[in-house]
PDB file of C-alpha atoms in Angstrom:
ATOM      1  CA  MET A   1     -23.409  -6.917   4.974  1.00 92.00           C
ATOM      2  CA  ILE A   2     -20.084  -5.328   6.547  1.00 93.00           C
ATOM      3  CA  ARG A   3     -21.194  -4.172  10.251  1.00 96.00           C
ATOM      4  CA  TYR A   4     -18.856  -1.303  11.403  1.00 95.00           C
ATOM      5  CA  ILE A   5     -18.602  -0.602  15.072  1.00 97.00           C
ATOM      6  CA  PRO A   6     -17.414   3.151  15.951  1.00 96.00           C
ATOM      7  CA  ILE A   7     -14.044   2.960  18.675  1.00 96.00           C
ATOM      8  CA  GLU A   8     -13.692   5.875  20.765  1.00 94.00           C
ATOM      9  CA  THR A   9      -9.971   7.014  20.526  1.00 93.00           C
ATOM     10  CA  PRO A  10      -8.152   9.769  22.836  1.00 92.00           C
ATOM     11  CA  ALA A  11      -7.012  11.276  19.615  1.00 87.00           C
ATOM     12  CA  SER A  12      -8.144  14.821  19.062  1.00 77.00           C
ATOM     13  CA  TRP A  13      -8.857  15.686  15.622  1.00 80.00           C
ATOM     14  CA  THR A  14     -12.329  15.147  15.053  1.00 79.00           C
ATOM     15  CA  ASP A  15     -11.791  14.448  11.259  1.00 84.00           C
ATOM     16  CA  ALA A  16     -10.368  11.201  10.528  1.00 87.00           C
ATOM     17  CA  ASP A  17      -9.299  13.072   6.887  1.00 83.00           C
ATOM     18  CA  CYS A  18      -6.257  15.167   9.518  1.00 82.00           C
ATOM     19  CA  ALA A  19      -5.222  11.566  10.841  1.00 87.00           C
ATOM     20  CA  ASP A  20      -1.683  10.165   9.102  1.00 87.00           C
ATOM     21  CA  LEU A  21       0.158   6.987   9.649  1.00 89.00           C
ATOM     22  CA  LEU A  22       3.281   8.309  10.923  1.00 87.00           C
ATOM     23  CA  SER A  23       5.539   4.979  12.066  1.00 89.00           C
ATOM     24  CA  PHE A  24       4.333   0.460  11.907  1.00 89.00           C
ATOM     25  CA  ASP A  25       6.218  -1.400  13.945  1.00 91.00           C
ATOM     26  CA  TRP A  26       5.164  -4.728  13.639  1.00 85.00           C
ATOM     27  CA  ARG A  27       6.902  -8.269  15.349  1.00 82.00           C
ATOM     28  CA  THR A  28       6.059 -11.357  17.134  1.00 76.00           C
ATOM     29  CA  SER A  29       2.752 -10.757  19.063  1.00 80.00           C
ATOM     30  CA  THR A  30       2.744  -7.053  18.745  1.00 85.00           C
ATOM     31  CA  ALA A  31       1.750  -4.885  16.916  1.00 92.00           C
ATOM     32  CA  LYS A  32       2.828  -0.856  17.235  1.00 93.00           C
ATOM     33  CA  PHE A  33       1.160   2.010  14.582  1.00 94.00           C
ATOM     34  CA  ILE A  34       1.534   5.615  15.225  1.00 92.00           C
ATOM     35  CA  PHE A  35      -0.760   8.448  14.120  1.00 92.00           C
ATOM     36  CA  CYS A  36      -0.171  12.093  14.420  1.00 87.00           C
ATOM     37  CA  GLU A  37      -2.975  15.006  12.555  1.00 83.00           C
ATOM     38  CA  ARG A  38      -1.795  16.542   9.548  1.00 74.00           C
ATOM     39  CA  GLU A  39      -2.856  20.449   8.144  1.00 66.00           C
ATOM     40  CA  THR A  40      -4.833  20.415   5.999  1.00 57.00           C
ATOM     41  CA  PRO A  41      -6.733  22.914   3.708  1.00 59.00           C
ATOM     42  CA  THR A  42      -9.649  22.811   7.002  1.00 56.00           C
ATOM     43  CA  SER A  43      -7.614  22.556   9.399  1.00 52.00           C
ATOM     44  CA  VAL A  44      -4.289  23.999  10.387  1.00 53.00           C
ATOM     45  CA  ALA A  45      -3.680  22.200  13.855  1.00 51.00           C
ATOM     46  CA  LYS A  46       0.134  21.692  14.461  1.00 51.00           C
ATOM     47  CA  LYS A  47       1.239  18.159  13.081  1.00 51.00           C
ATOM     48  CA  TRP A  48       3.272  17.854  15.902  1.00 54.00           C
ATOM     49  CA  ASP A  49       0.786  18.434  18.916  1.00 59.00           C
ATOM     50  CA  GLN A  50      -0.234  15.231  20.122  1.00 70.00           C
ATOM     51  CA  ILE A  51       0.467  11.535  18.270  1.00 87.00           C
ATOM     52  CA  LEU A  52      -1.825   8.648  19.264  1.00 92.00           C
ATOM     53  CA  VAL A  53      -0.411   5.283  19.513  1.00 94.00           C
ATOM     54  CA  VAL A  54      -1.843   2.201  18.496  1.00 95.00           C
ATOM     55  CA  THR A  55      -1.155  -1.275  20.486  1.00 95.00           C
ATOM     56  CA  PHE A  56      -1.879  -4.629  19.471  1.00 95.00           C
ATOM     57  CA  ASP A  57      -0.842  -6.896  22.312  1.00 91.00           C
ATOM     58  CA  ALA A  58       0.739 -10.330  23.216  1.00 84.00           C
ATOM     59  CA  ALA A  59      -1.162 -11.625  20.567  1.00 84.00           C
ATOM     60  CA  GLU A  60      -1.013 -13.174  16.599  1.00 84.00           C
ATOM     61  CA  VAL A  61      -1.703  -9.786  13.959  1.00 89.00           C
ATOM     62  CA  ILE A  62      -2.293 -10.057  10.282  1.00 90.00           C
ATOM     63  CA  VAL A  63      -2.549  -6.559   8.666  1.00 91.00           C
ATOM     64  CA  ARG A  64      -3.138  -4.515   5.306  1.00 90.00           C
ATOM     65  CA  MET A  65      -3.411  -1.137   4.402  1.00 89.00           C
ATOM     66  CA  LEU A  66      -4.905   0.176   1.304  1.00 84.00           C
ATOM     67  CA  ASP A  67      -5.416   3.176  -0.050  1.00 75.00           C
ATOM     68  CA  GLU A  68      -9.213   4.264   0.580  1.00 62.00           C
ATOM     69  CA  PHE A  69     -10.117   3.605  -3.632  1.00 54.00           C
ATOM     70  CA  PRO A  70      -9.388  -0.137  -3.316  1.00 52.00           C
ATOM     71  CA  LEU A  71     -11.538  -0.423   0.082  1.00 58.00           C
ATOM     72  CA  SER A  72     -14.319   1.428  -2.125  1.00 60.00           C
ATOM     73  CA  THR A  73     -14.432  -1.417  -4.859  1.00 61.00           C
ATOM     74  CA  GLU A  74     -13.913  -4.092  -2.613  1.00 68.00           C
ATOM     75  CA  SER A  75     -17.421  -4.523  -1.542  1.00 73.00           C
ATOM     76  CA  ASP A  76     -20.627  -3.154  -2.746  1.00 75.00           C
ATOM     77  CA  PRO A  77     -20.631   0.024  -0.200  1.00 75.00           C
ATOM     78  CA  GLN A  78     -24.886  -0.806   0.001  1.00 80.00           C
ATOM     79  CA  ASP A  79     -23.355  -3.446   2.219  1.00 82.00           C
ATOM     80  CA  TRP A  80     -21.912  -1.223   4.498  1.00 86.00           C
ATOM     81  CA  ASP A  81     -23.726  -0.307   7.588  1.00 92.00           C
ATOM     82  CA  GLY A  82     -22.521   1.629  10.935  1.00 93.00           C
ATOM     83  CA  LEU A  83     -19.553   3.850   8.745  1.00 89.00           C
ATOM     84  CA  ALA A  84     -19.583   7.606  10.416  1.00 89.00           C
ATOM     85  CA  PRO A  85     -18.440  10.216   8.859  1.00 87.00           C
ATOM     86  CA  HIS A  86     -14.968  11.134   9.478  1.00 88.00           C
ATOM     87  CA  HIS A  87     -14.462   8.806  11.828  1.00 92.00           C
ATOM     88  CA  PHE A  88     -10.931   7.116  13.032  1.00 93.00           C
ATOM     89  CA  ALA A  89     -11.737   3.693  14.893  1.00 96.00           C
ATOM     90  CA  TYR A  90     -13.885   0.935  13.700  1.00 96.00           C
ATOM     91  CA  LEU A  91     -14.350  -2.782  14.457  1.00 98.00           C
ATOM     92  CA  VAL A  92     -15.318  -4.614  11.493  1.00 96.00           C
ATOM     93  CA  GLU A  93     -17.849  -7.796  11.113  1.00 96.00           C
ATOM     94  CA  GLY A  94     -18.503  -9.276   7.944  1.00 93.00           C
ATOM     95  CA  ASP A  95     -15.857  -7.772   5.694  1.00 90.00           C
ATOM     96  CA  PRO A  96     -13.847 -10.267   2.895  1.00 89.00           C
ATOM     97  CA  PHE A  97     -10.597  -9.062   4.311  1.00 91.00           C
ATOM     98  CA  PHE A  98     -11.787 -11.223   7.568  1.00 92.00           C
ATOM     99  CA  THR A  99     -13.441 -14.300   5.562  1.00 89.00           C
ATOM    100  CA  ALA A 100     -10.395 -14.295   3.296  1.00 92.00           C
ATOM    101  CA  GLN A 101      -7.769 -14.750   5.903  1.00 92.00           C
ATOM    102  CA  SER A 102      -7.043 -19.521   6.293  1.00 90.00           C
ATOM    103  CA  SER A 103      -8.967 -20.987   8.149  1.00 88.00           C
ATOM    104  CA  ALA A 104      -6.459 -22.928   9.455  1.00 88.00           C
ATOM    105  CA  TRP A 105      -5.339 -19.353  11.295  1.00 85.00           C
ATOM    106  CA  ARG A 106      -8.516 -18.598  12.053  1.00 84.00           C
ATOM    107  CA  SER A 107      -9.225 -22.356  14.392  1.00 86.00           C
ATOM    108  CA  LEU A 108      -5.169 -21.932  15.830  1.00 83.00           C
ATOM    109  CA  ALA A 109      -6.327 -17.849  16.691  1.00 83.00           C
ATOM    110  CA  PRO A 110      -9.272 -17.931  18.843  1.00 80.00           C
ATOM    111  CA  ASN A 111     -11.693 -14.496  19.341  1.00 90.00           C
ATOM    112  CA  LEU A 112     -10.148 -12.924  16.429  1.00 94.00           C
ATOM    113  CA  LYS A 113     -11.126  -9.810  15.994  1.00 96.00           C
ATOM    114  CA  HIS A 114     -11.217  -6.656  12.787  1.00 96.00           C
ATOM    115  CA  TYR A 115     -10.430  -3.303  13.548  1.00 97.00           C
ATOM    116  CA  LEU A 116     -10.619  -0.221  11.087  1.00 95.00           C
ATOM    117  CA  PHE A 117      -7.972   2.550  11.071  1.00 95.00           C
ATOM    118  CA  MET A 118      -9.098   5.524   8.538  1.00 91.00           C
ATOM    119  CA  THR A 119      -7.208   8.220   7.462  1.00 89.00           C
ATOM    120  CA  GLY A 120      -7.362  10.922   4.785  1.00 82.00           C
ATOM    121  CA  ASN A 121      -4.620   8.528   3.399  1.00 82.00           C
ATOM    122  CA  GLY A 122      -5.546   5.249   3.264  1.00 84.00           C
ATOM    123  CA  CYS A 123      -6.725   2.729   5.467  1.00 89.00           C
ATOM    124  CA  LEU A 124      -5.209   0.218   7.902  1.00 93.00           C
ATOM    125  CA  ASP A 125      -6.838  -2.785   8.581  1.00 94.00           C
ATOM    126  CA  VAL A 126      -5.853  -5.034  11.078  1.00 95.00           C
ATOM    127  CA  ILE A 127      -7.488  -8.514  12.709  1.00 94.00           C
ATOM    128  CA  THR A 128      -6.411 -10.465  16.161  1.00 94.00           C
ATOM    129  CA  SER A 129      -7.204 -11.654  19.334  1.00 92.00           C
ATOM    130  CA  ALA A 130      -6.035  -8.839  21.267  1.00 94.00           C
ATOM    131  CA  THR A 131      -7.709  -5.819  22.505  1.00 94.00           C
ATOM    132  CA  PRO A 132      -6.577  -2.553  20.703  1.00 96.00           C
ATOM    133  CA  ARG A 133      -5.218  -0.089  23.456  1.00 95.00           C
ATOM    134  CA  PHE A 134      -4.642   4.170  22.750  1.00 95.00           C
ATOM    135  CA  GLY A 135      -1.889   6.727  24.378  1.00 92.00           C
ATOM    136  CA  ILE A 136      -1.256  10.086  23.960  1.00 88.00           C
ATOM    137  CA  LEU A 137       1.997  11.098  23.447  1.00 81.00           C
ATOM    138  CA  ASP A 138       2.338  14.826  24.135  1.00 66.00           C
ATOM    139  CA  ALA A 139       5.743  16.388  21.582  1.00 59.00           C
ATOM    140  CA  ASP A 140       5.863  19.147  23.838  1.00 54.00           C
ATOM    141  CA  ARG A 141       6.761  17.073  26.971  1.00 47.00           C
ATOM    142  CA  ASP A 142       9.713  14.645  27.802  1.00 44.00           C
ATOM    143  CA  THR A 143       8.419  10.909  28.357  1.00 43.00           C
ATOM    144  CA  ASP A 144      10.767   7.836  27.426  1.00 47.00           C
ATOM    145  CA  GLY A 145       7.777   6.578  24.355  1.00 47.00           C
ATOM    146  CA  ALA A 146       7.645  10.366  22.673  1.00 44.00           C
ATOM    147  CA  SER A 147      12.040   9.927  22.811  1.00 47.00           C
ATOM    148  CA  ASP A 148      10.654   7.414  19.932  1.00 49.00           C
ATOM    149  CA  ALA A 149       8.392   9.966  17.894  1.00 45.00           C
ATOM    150  CA  LEU A 150      10.197  12.653  18.557  1.00 45.00           C
ATOM    151  CA  SER A 151      13.613  10.512  16.529  1.00 43.00           C
ATOM    152  CA  ILE A 152      10.716   9.811  13.724  1.00 40.00           C
ATOM    153  CA  LYS A 153       9.635  13.535  13.527  1.00 41.00           C
ATOM    154  CA  SER A 154      13.328  15.100  12.855  1.00 34.00           C
ATOM    155  CA  ARG A 155      13.377  12.341  10.181  1.00 34.00           C
ATOM    156  CA  ILE A 156      10.542  13.961   8.699  1.00 29.00           C
TER     157      ILE A 156
END
């Protein structure tokens, strides 16, 4: 049985299908992911109204990005518990991706947890002993972190 425990984030979107991974920054002992809201046929929100930043600091991190199709074929959906329609962030227990990791790595990295972030385009799995930190960058105001996001905006 795979158990999905929803995590609340400060993201303004109520439908994870409207989310998109904008930036991926993975370095030694840290990972930073930036998500934005994208326009869909049912959502006319501005893509750059709010940008959600998810960071994992001071810990080893294993990351996997998947289209949603492989996720649905990896295990039997009847074995899934706790998935909420259109929810974005989860703590996951009992997933094959976690158990497939090296037992040596798992013994060296204590208190590992598996997090899953689902968007309209795919899924981002993160295995780490760090706790995710969430923040919002408002593209309409000038902040230190927003300048990175705004430079990304200009490249799209």
